[in-house]
Short mmCIF file of C-alpha atoms in Angstrom, two decimals:
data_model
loop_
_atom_site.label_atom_id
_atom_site.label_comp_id
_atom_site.label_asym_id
_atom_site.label_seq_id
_atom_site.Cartn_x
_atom_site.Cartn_y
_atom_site.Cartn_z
CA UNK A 8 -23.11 21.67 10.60
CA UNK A 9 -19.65 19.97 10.15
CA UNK A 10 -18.22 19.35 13.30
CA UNK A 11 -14.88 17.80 12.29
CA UNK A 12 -13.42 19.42 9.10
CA UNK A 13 -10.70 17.80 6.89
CA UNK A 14 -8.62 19.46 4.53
CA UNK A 15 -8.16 18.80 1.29
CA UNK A 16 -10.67 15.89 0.60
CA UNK A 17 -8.07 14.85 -2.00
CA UNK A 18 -5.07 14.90 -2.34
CA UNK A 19 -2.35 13.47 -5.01
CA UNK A 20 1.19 13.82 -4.16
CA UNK A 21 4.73 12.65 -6.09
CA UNK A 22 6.83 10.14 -4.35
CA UNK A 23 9.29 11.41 -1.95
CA UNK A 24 7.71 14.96 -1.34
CA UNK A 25 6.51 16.22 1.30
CA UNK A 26 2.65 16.49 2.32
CA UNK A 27 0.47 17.53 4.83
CA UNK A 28 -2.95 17.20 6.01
CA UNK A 29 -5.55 19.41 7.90
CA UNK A 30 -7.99 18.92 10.31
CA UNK A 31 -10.43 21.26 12.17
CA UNK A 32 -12.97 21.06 14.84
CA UNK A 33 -15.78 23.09 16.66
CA UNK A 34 -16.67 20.53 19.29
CA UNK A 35 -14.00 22.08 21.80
CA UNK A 36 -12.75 18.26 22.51
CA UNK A 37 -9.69 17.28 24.14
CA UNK A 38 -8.47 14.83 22.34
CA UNK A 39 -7.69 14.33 18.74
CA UNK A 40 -6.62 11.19 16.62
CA UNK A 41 -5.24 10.09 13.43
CA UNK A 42 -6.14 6.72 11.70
CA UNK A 43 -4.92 5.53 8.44
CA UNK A 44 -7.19 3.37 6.19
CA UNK A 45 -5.92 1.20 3.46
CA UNK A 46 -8.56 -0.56 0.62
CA UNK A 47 -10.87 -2.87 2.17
CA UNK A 48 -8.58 -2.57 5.58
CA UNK A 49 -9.31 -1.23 9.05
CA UNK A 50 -8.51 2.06 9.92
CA UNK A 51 -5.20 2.12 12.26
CA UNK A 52 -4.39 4.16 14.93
CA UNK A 53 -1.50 6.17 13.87
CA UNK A 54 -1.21 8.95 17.08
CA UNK A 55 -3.49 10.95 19.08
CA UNK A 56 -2.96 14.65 21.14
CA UNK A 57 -4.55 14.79 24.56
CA UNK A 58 -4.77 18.28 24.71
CA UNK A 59 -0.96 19.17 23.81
CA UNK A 60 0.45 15.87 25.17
CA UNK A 61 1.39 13.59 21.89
CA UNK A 62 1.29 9.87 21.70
CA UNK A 63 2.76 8.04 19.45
CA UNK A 64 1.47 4.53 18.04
CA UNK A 65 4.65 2.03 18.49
CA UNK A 66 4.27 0.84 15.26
CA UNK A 67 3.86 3.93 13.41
CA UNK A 68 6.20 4.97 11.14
CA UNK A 69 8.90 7.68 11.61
CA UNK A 70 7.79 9.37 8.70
CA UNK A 71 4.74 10.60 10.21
CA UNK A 72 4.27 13.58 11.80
CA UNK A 73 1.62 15.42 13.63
CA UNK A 74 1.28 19.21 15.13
CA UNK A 75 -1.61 20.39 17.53
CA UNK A 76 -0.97 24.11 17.65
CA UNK A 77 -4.04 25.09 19.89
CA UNK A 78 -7.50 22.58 20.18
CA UNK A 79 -8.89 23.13 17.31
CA UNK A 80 -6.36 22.17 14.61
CA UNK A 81 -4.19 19.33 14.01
CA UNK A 82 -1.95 18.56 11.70
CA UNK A 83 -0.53 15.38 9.80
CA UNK A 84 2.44 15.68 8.27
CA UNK A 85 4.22 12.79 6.17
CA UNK A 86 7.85 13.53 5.09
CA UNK A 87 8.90 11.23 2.42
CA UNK A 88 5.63 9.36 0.85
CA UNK A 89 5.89 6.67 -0.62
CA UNK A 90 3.72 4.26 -2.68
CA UNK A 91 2.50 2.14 0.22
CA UNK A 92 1.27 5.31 2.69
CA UNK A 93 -1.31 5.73 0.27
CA UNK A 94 -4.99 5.54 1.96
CA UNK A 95 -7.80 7.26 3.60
CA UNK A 96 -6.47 9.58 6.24
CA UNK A 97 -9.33 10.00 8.98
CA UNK A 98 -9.29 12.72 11.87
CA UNK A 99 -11.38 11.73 14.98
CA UNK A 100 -12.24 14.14 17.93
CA UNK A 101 -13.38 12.62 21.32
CA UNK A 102 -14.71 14.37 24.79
CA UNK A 103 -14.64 12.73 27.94
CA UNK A 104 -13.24 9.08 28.13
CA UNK A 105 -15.02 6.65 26.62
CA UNK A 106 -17.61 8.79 24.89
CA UNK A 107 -17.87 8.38 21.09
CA UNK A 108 -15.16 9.65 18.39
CA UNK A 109 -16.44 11.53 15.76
CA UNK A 110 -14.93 11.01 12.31
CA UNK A 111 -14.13 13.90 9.71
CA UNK A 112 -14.64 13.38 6.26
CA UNK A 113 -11.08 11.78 5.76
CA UNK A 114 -8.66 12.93 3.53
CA UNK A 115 -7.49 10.49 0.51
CA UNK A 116 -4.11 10.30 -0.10
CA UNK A 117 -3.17 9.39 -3.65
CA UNK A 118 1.03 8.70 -3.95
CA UNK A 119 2.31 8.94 -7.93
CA UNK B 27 -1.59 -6.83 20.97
CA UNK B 28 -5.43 -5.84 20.72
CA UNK B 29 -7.57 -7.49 18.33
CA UNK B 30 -11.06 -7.33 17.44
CA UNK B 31 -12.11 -10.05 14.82
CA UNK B 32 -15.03 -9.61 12.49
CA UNK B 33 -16.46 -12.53 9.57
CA UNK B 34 -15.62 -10.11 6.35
CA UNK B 35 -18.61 -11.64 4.70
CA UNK B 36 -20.18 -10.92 2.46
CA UNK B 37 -23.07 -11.34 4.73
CA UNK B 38 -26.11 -11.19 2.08
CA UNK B 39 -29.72 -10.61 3.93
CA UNK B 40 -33.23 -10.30 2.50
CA UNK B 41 -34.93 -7.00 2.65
CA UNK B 42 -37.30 -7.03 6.04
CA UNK B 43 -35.23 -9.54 7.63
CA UNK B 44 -32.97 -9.16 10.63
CA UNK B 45 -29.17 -9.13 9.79
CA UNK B 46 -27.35 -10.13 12.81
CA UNK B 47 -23.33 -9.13 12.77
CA UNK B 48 -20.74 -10.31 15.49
CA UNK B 49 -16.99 -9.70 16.94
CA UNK B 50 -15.15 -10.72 19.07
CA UNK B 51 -12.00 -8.72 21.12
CA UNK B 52 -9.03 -9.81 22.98
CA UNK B 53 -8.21 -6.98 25.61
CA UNK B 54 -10.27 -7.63 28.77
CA UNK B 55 -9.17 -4.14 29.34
CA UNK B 56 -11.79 -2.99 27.10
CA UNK B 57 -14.21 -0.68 28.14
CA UNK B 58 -16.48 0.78 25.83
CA UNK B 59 -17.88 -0.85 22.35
CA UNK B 60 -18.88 0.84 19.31
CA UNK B 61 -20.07 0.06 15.69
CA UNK B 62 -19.59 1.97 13.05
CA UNK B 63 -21.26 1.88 9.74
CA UNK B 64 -19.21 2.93 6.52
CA UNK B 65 -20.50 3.33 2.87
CA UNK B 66 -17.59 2.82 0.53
CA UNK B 67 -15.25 6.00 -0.11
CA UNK B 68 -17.01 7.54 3.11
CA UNK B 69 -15.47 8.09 6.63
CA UNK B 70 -17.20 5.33 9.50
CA UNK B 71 -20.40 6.92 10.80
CA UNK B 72 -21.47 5.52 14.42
CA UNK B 73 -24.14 3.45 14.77
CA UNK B 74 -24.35 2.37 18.10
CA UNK B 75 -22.34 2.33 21.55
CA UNK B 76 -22.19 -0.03 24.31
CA UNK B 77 -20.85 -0.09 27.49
CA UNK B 78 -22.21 -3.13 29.98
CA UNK B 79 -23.47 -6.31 29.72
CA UNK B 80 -26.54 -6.79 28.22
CA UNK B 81 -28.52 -5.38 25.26
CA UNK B 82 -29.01 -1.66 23.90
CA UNK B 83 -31.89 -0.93 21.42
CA UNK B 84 -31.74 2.32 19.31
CA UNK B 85 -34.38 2.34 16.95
CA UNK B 86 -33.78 -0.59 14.58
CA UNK B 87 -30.83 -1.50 16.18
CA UNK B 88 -29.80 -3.17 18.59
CA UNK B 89 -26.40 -4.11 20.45
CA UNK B 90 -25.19 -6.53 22.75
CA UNK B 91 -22.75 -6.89 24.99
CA UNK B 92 -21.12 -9.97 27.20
CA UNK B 93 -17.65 -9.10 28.44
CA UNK B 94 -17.36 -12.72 29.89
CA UNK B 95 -17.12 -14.02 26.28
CA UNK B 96 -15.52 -11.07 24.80
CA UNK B 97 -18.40 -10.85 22.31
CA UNK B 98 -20.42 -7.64 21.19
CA UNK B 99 -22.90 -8.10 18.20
CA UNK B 100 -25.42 -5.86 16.38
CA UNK B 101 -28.39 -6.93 15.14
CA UNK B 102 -30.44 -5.12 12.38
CA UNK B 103 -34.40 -5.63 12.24
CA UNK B 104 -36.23 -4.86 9.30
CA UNK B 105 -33.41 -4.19 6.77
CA UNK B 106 -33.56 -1.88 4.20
CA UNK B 107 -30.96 -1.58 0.82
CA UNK B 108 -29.67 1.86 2.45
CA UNK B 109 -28.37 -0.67 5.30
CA UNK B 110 -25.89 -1.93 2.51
CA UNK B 111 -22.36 -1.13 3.69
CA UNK B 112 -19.63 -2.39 5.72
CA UNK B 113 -19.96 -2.44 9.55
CA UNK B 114 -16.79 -1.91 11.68
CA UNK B 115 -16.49 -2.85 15.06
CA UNK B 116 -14.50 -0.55 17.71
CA UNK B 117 -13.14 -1.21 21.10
CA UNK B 118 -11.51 1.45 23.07
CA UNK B 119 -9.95 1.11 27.06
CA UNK B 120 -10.00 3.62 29.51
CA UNK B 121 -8.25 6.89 28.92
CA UNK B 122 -7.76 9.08 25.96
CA UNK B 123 -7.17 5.18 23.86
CA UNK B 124 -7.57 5.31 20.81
CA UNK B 125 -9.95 2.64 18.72
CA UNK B 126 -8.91 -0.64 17.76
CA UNK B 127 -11.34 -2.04 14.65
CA UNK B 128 -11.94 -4.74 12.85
CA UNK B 129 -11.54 -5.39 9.68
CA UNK B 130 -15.83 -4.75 9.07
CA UNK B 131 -18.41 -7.08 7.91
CA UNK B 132 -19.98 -6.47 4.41
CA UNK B 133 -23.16 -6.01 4.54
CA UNK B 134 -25.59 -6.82 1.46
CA UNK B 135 -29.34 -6.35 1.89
CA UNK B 136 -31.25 -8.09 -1.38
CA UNK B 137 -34.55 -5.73 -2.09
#
Protein backbone atom coordinates (compact mmCIF):
# COMPACT_ATOMS: atom_id res chain seq x y z
CA UNK A 1 0.00 0.00 0.00
CA UNK A 2 1.39 3.50 -0.92
CA UNK A 3 2.31 5.22 2.02
CA UNK A 4 3.49 8.55 0.57
CA UNK A 5 1.39 9.65 -2.48
CA UNK A 6 2.53 12.26 -5.08
CA UNK A 7 0.45 14.05 -7.35
CA UNK A 8 0.68 14.28 -10.67
CA UNK A 9 3.64 11.89 -11.55
CA UNK A 10 4.17 14.32 -14.45
CA UNK A 11 3.87 17.28 -15.00
CA UNK A 12 4.77 19.86 -18.02
CA UNK A 13 4.29 23.43 -17.39
CA UNK A 14 4.98 26.86 -19.71
CA UNK A 15 7.53 29.23 -18.47
CA UNK A 16 6.42 31.81 -16.11
CA UNK A 17 3.08 30.08 -14.94
CA UNK A 18 2.25 29.02 -12.08
CA UNK A 19 2.36 25.26 -10.75
CA UNK A 20 1.80 23.23 -7.97
CA UNK A 21 2.49 19.94 -6.60
CA UNK A 22 0.72 17.38 -4.25
CA UNK A 23 1.67 15.18 -1.75
CA UNK A 24 -0.25 12.77 0.57
CA UNK A 25 0.45 10.47 3.38
CA UNK A 26 -1.14 7.70 5.64
CA UNK A 27 1.78 7.18 7.97
CA UNK A 28 0.38 9.95 10.47
CA UNK A 29 4.17 11.47 10.57
CA UNK A 30 5.13 14.71 11.84
CA UNK A 31 7.25 15.92 9.65
CA UNK A 32 7.25 16.43 5.97
CA UNK A 33 10.02 17.50 3.39
CA UNK A 34 10.61 18.67 -0.01
CA UNK A 35 13.79 17.83 -2.10
CA UNK A 36 14.48 18.84 -5.56
CA UNK A 37 16.49 16.53 -7.90
CA UNK A 38 18.22 17.69 -10.97
CA UNK A 39 19.79 14.94 -13.82
CA UNK A 40 22.42 12.90 -12.41
CA UNK A 41 22.39 15.44 -9.17
CA UNK A 42 21.55 14.92 -5.51
CA UNK A 43 18.35 15.59 -4.29
CA UNK A 44 18.36 19.08 -2.20
CA UNK A 45 16.62 19.98 0.64
CA UNK A 46 14.30 22.65 -0.36
CA UNK A 47 11.92 23.05 3.15
CA UNK A 48 10.35 20.83 5.56
CA UNK A 49 6.91 21.31 8.04
CA UNK A 50 7.31 20.00 11.55
CA UNK A 51 3.89 19.60 12.17
CA UNK A 52 2.63 23.26 11.12
CA UNK A 53 5.97 24.96 11.93
CA UNK A 54 7.76 25.76 8.32
CA UNK A 55 11.43 25.86 7.65
CA UNK A 56 12.86 27.24 5.08
CA UNK A 57 16.24 26.04 3.33
CA UNK A 58 18.56 29.39 3.22
CA UNK A 59 19.36 28.82 -0.10
CA UNK A 60 16.10 28.09 -1.50
CA UNK A 61 14.63 30.16 -3.78
CA UNK A 62 11.82 32.73 -3.16
CA UNK A 63 9.86 31.29 -5.74
CA UNK A 64 9.04 28.31 -3.86
CA UNK A 65 6.32 27.80 -1.87
CA UNK A 66 4.90 25.21 0.37
CA UNK A 67 1.36 24.77 2.38
CA UNK A 68 0.68 22.02 5.11
CA UNK A 69 -3.03 22.46 5.66
CA UNK A 70 -3.51 19.53 8.23
CA UNK A 71 -0.76 16.26 8.45
CA UNK A 72 -1.56 14.61 5.78
CA UNK A 73 -1.12 16.96 2.81
CA UNK A 74 1.47 19.24 1.68
CA UNK A 75 1.80 21.32 -0.87
CA UNK A 76 4.60 22.76 -3.26
CA UNK A 77 3.92 25.58 -4.96
CA UNK A 78 6.40 27.34 -7.54
CA UNK A 79 5.28 30.82 -8.78
CA UNK A 80 7.16 31.78 -11.79
CA UNK A 81 9.03 28.51 -13.35
CA UNK A 82 11.50 28.80 -15.16
CA UNK A 83 13.77 26.61 -17.35
CA UNK A 84 16.31 25.76 -14.68
CA UNK A 85 13.57 24.55 -11.73
CA UNK A 86 13.02 21.77 -13.88
CA UNK A 87 13.67 18.25 -11.96
CA UNK A 88 12.36 15.49 -9.91
CA UNK A 89 10.31 16.89 -7.09
CA UNK A 90 10.43 14.25 -4.12
CA UNK A 91 8.09 14.36 -0.92
CA UNK A 92 9.60 12.60 2.18
CA UNK A 93 7.64 11.85 5.47
CA UNK A 94 9.64 11.07 8.71
CA UNK A 95 8.43 9.94 12.47
CA UNK A 96 10.44 10.35 15.37
CA UNK A 97 13.98 11.97 14.99
CA UNK A 98 16.32 10.22 13.30
CA UNK A 99 14.17 7.38 12.06
CA UNK A 100 14.12 6.83 8.27
CA UNK A 101 12.34 9.24 5.57
CA UNK A 102 10.24 7.64 3.30
CA UNK A 103 10.22 8.89 -0.28
CA UNK A 104 6.98 9.31 -2.55
CA UNK A 105 7.10 8.55 -5.98
CA UNK A 106 8.37 12.14 -6.94
CA UNK A 107 6.80 14.31 -9.18
CA UNK A 108 8.76 15.36 -12.57
CA UNK A 109 8.65 18.69 -13.45
CA UNK A 110 9.04 19.39 -17.15
CA UNK A 111 9.40 23.57 -17.84
CA UNK A 112 8.58 24.52 -21.84
CA UNK B 1 28.06 23.89 4.99
CA UNK B 2 27.31 20.00 5.15
CA UNK B 3 28.79 17.77 2.73
CA UNK B 4 28.75 14.21 2.12
CA UNK B 5 31.18 13.11 -0.74
CA UNK B 6 30.66 9.98 -2.77
CA UNK B 7 33.28 8.50 -5.93
CA UNK B 8 30.42 8.93 -8.87
CA UNK B 9 31.93 5.91 -10.48
CA UNK B 10 31.05 4.12 -12.48
CA UNK B 11 31.94 1.45 -10.08
CA UNK B 12 31.67 -1.80 -12.46
CA UNK B 13 31.57 -5.27 -10.29
CA UNK B 14 31.32 -8.89 -11.41
CA UNK B 15 28.19 -10.76 -10.70
CA UNK B 16 28.80 -12.84 -7.18
CA UNK B 17 31.34 -10.52 -6.09
CA UNK B 18 31.19 -8.04 -3.23
CA UNK B 19 30.80 -4.33 -4.35
CA UNK B 20 32.04 -2.22 -1.62
CA UNK B 21 30.77 1.73 -1.83
CA UNK B 22 32.11 4.59 0.52
CA UNK B 23 31.44 8.40 1.75
CA UNK B 24 32.58 10.47 3.60
CA UNK B 25 30.65 13.65 5.65
CA UNK B 26 31.76 16.82 7.13
CA UNK B 27 29.23 17.69 10.04
CA UNK B 28 30.41 15.94 13.23
CA UNK B 29 26.95 16.88 14.17
CA UNK B 30 25.70 14.03 12.29
CA UNK B 31 23.72 11.57 13.80
CA UNK B 32 22.13 9.03 11.87
CA UNK B 33 23.41 7.45 8.32
CA UNK B 34 21.42 6.12 5.60
CA UNK B 35 21.82 4.68 2.01
CA UNK B 36 19.57 4.83 -0.39
CA UNK B 37 19.36 2.91 -3.55
CA UNK B 38 17.78 4.63 -6.74
CA UNK B 39 17.01 3.01 -10.21
CA UNK B 40 17.03 5.75 -12.80
CA UNK B 41 13.65 7.85 -13.19
CA UNK B 42 12.64 6.27 -9.69
CA UNK B 43 12.44 8.05 -6.24
CA UNK B 44 15.64 6.72 -3.63
CA UNK B 45 14.45 3.55 -1.91
CA UNK B 46 16.35 2.86 1.57
CA UNK B 47 18.63 0.36 1.84
CA UNK B 48 20.12 0.48 5.01
CA UNK B 49 20.46 2.77 8.27
CA UNK B 50 23.13 3.27 10.68
CA UNK B 51 23.50 4.87 13.72
CA UNK B 52 26.91 3.89 15.89
CA UNK B 53 30.11 2.80 15.31
CA UNK B 54 30.60 -0.35 13.99
CA UNK B 55 28.97 -2.64 11.40
CA UNK B 56 25.15 -3.45 10.56
CA UNK B 57 24.32 -6.56 8.42
CA UNK B 58 20.83 -6.76 6.74
CA UNK B 59 20.69 -9.59 4.60
CA UNK B 60 23.25 -9.02 1.84
CA UNK B 61 24.15 -5.89 3.09
CA UNK B 62 26.04 -4.58 5.17
CA UNK B 63 26.97 -0.99 6.64
CA UNK B 64 29.57 0.53 8.52
CA UNK B 65 30.04 3.17 10.50
CA UNK B 66 33.26 5.15 12.17
CA UNK B 67 32.31 8.65 13.26
CA UNK B 68 36.06 9.26 14.20
CA UNK B 69 36.88 9.28 10.44
CA UNK B 70 33.67 10.58 9.25
CA UNK B 71 33.33 7.50 7.02
CA UNK B 72 30.15 5.22 6.48
CA UNK B 73 30.41 2.53 3.64
CA UNK B 74 28.13 -0.25 2.32
CA UNK B 75 29.24 -3.24 1.17
CA UNK B 76 27.24 -5.62 -1.18
CA UNK B 77 27.99 -9.54 -1.08
CA UNK B 78 26.98 -11.64 -3.76
CA UNK B 79 25.81 -9.08 -6.38
CA UNK B 80 23.22 -9.57 -8.61
CA UNK B 81 22.33 -7.28 -12.10
CA UNK B 82 19.04 -6.05 -10.15
CA UNK B 83 21.81 -4.38 -7.75
CA UNK B 84 22.54 -2.07 -10.85
CA UNK B 85 21.66 1.49 -9.84
CA UNK B 86 22.98 4.45 -8.19
CA UNK B 87 23.52 4.43 -4.39
CA UNK B 88 23.06 7.73 -2.45
CA UNK B 89 24.39 8.36 0.75
CA UNK B 90 22.30 10.42 3.52
CA UNK B 91 23.29 12.09 6.69
CA UNK B 92 20.79 13.71 8.86
CA UNK B 93 21.52 15.62 12.65
CA UNK B 94 19.34 15.62 15.40
CA UNK B 95 15.92 17.13 15.12
CA UNK B 96 13.35 17.24 12.43
CA UNK B 97 16.91 17.89 9.80
CA UNK B 98 16.42 17.23 6.84
CA UNK B 99 18.96 14.85 4.60
CA UNK B 100 22.02 16.00 3.15
CA UNK B 101 23.18 13.40 0.07
CA UNK B 102 25.67 12.81 -2.01
CA UNK B 103 25.90 12.98 -5.27
CA UNK B 104 25.47 8.63 -5.46
CA UNK B 105 27.81 6.10 -6.73
CA UNK B 106 26.87 4.22 -9.99
CA UNK B 107 26.65 1.04 -9.57
CA UNK B 108 27.23 -1.58 -12.55
CA UNK B 109 27.07 -5.30 -11.78
CA UNK B 110 28.52 -7.37 -15.10
CA UNK B 111 26.31 -10.85 -15.25
Amino acid sequence: DAMVIQNPRYQVTQFGKPVTLSCSQTLNHNVMYWYQQKSSQAPKLLFHYYDKDFNNEADTPDNFQSRRPNTSFCFLDIRSPGLGDAAMYLCATRGRAGETQYFGPGTRLLVL
Amino acid sequence: QKEVEQNSGPLSVPEGAIASLNCTYSDRGSQSFFWYRQYSGKSPELIMSIYSNGDKEDGRFTAQLNKASQYVSLLIRDSQPSDSATYLCAASGGGADGLTFGKGTHLIIQP
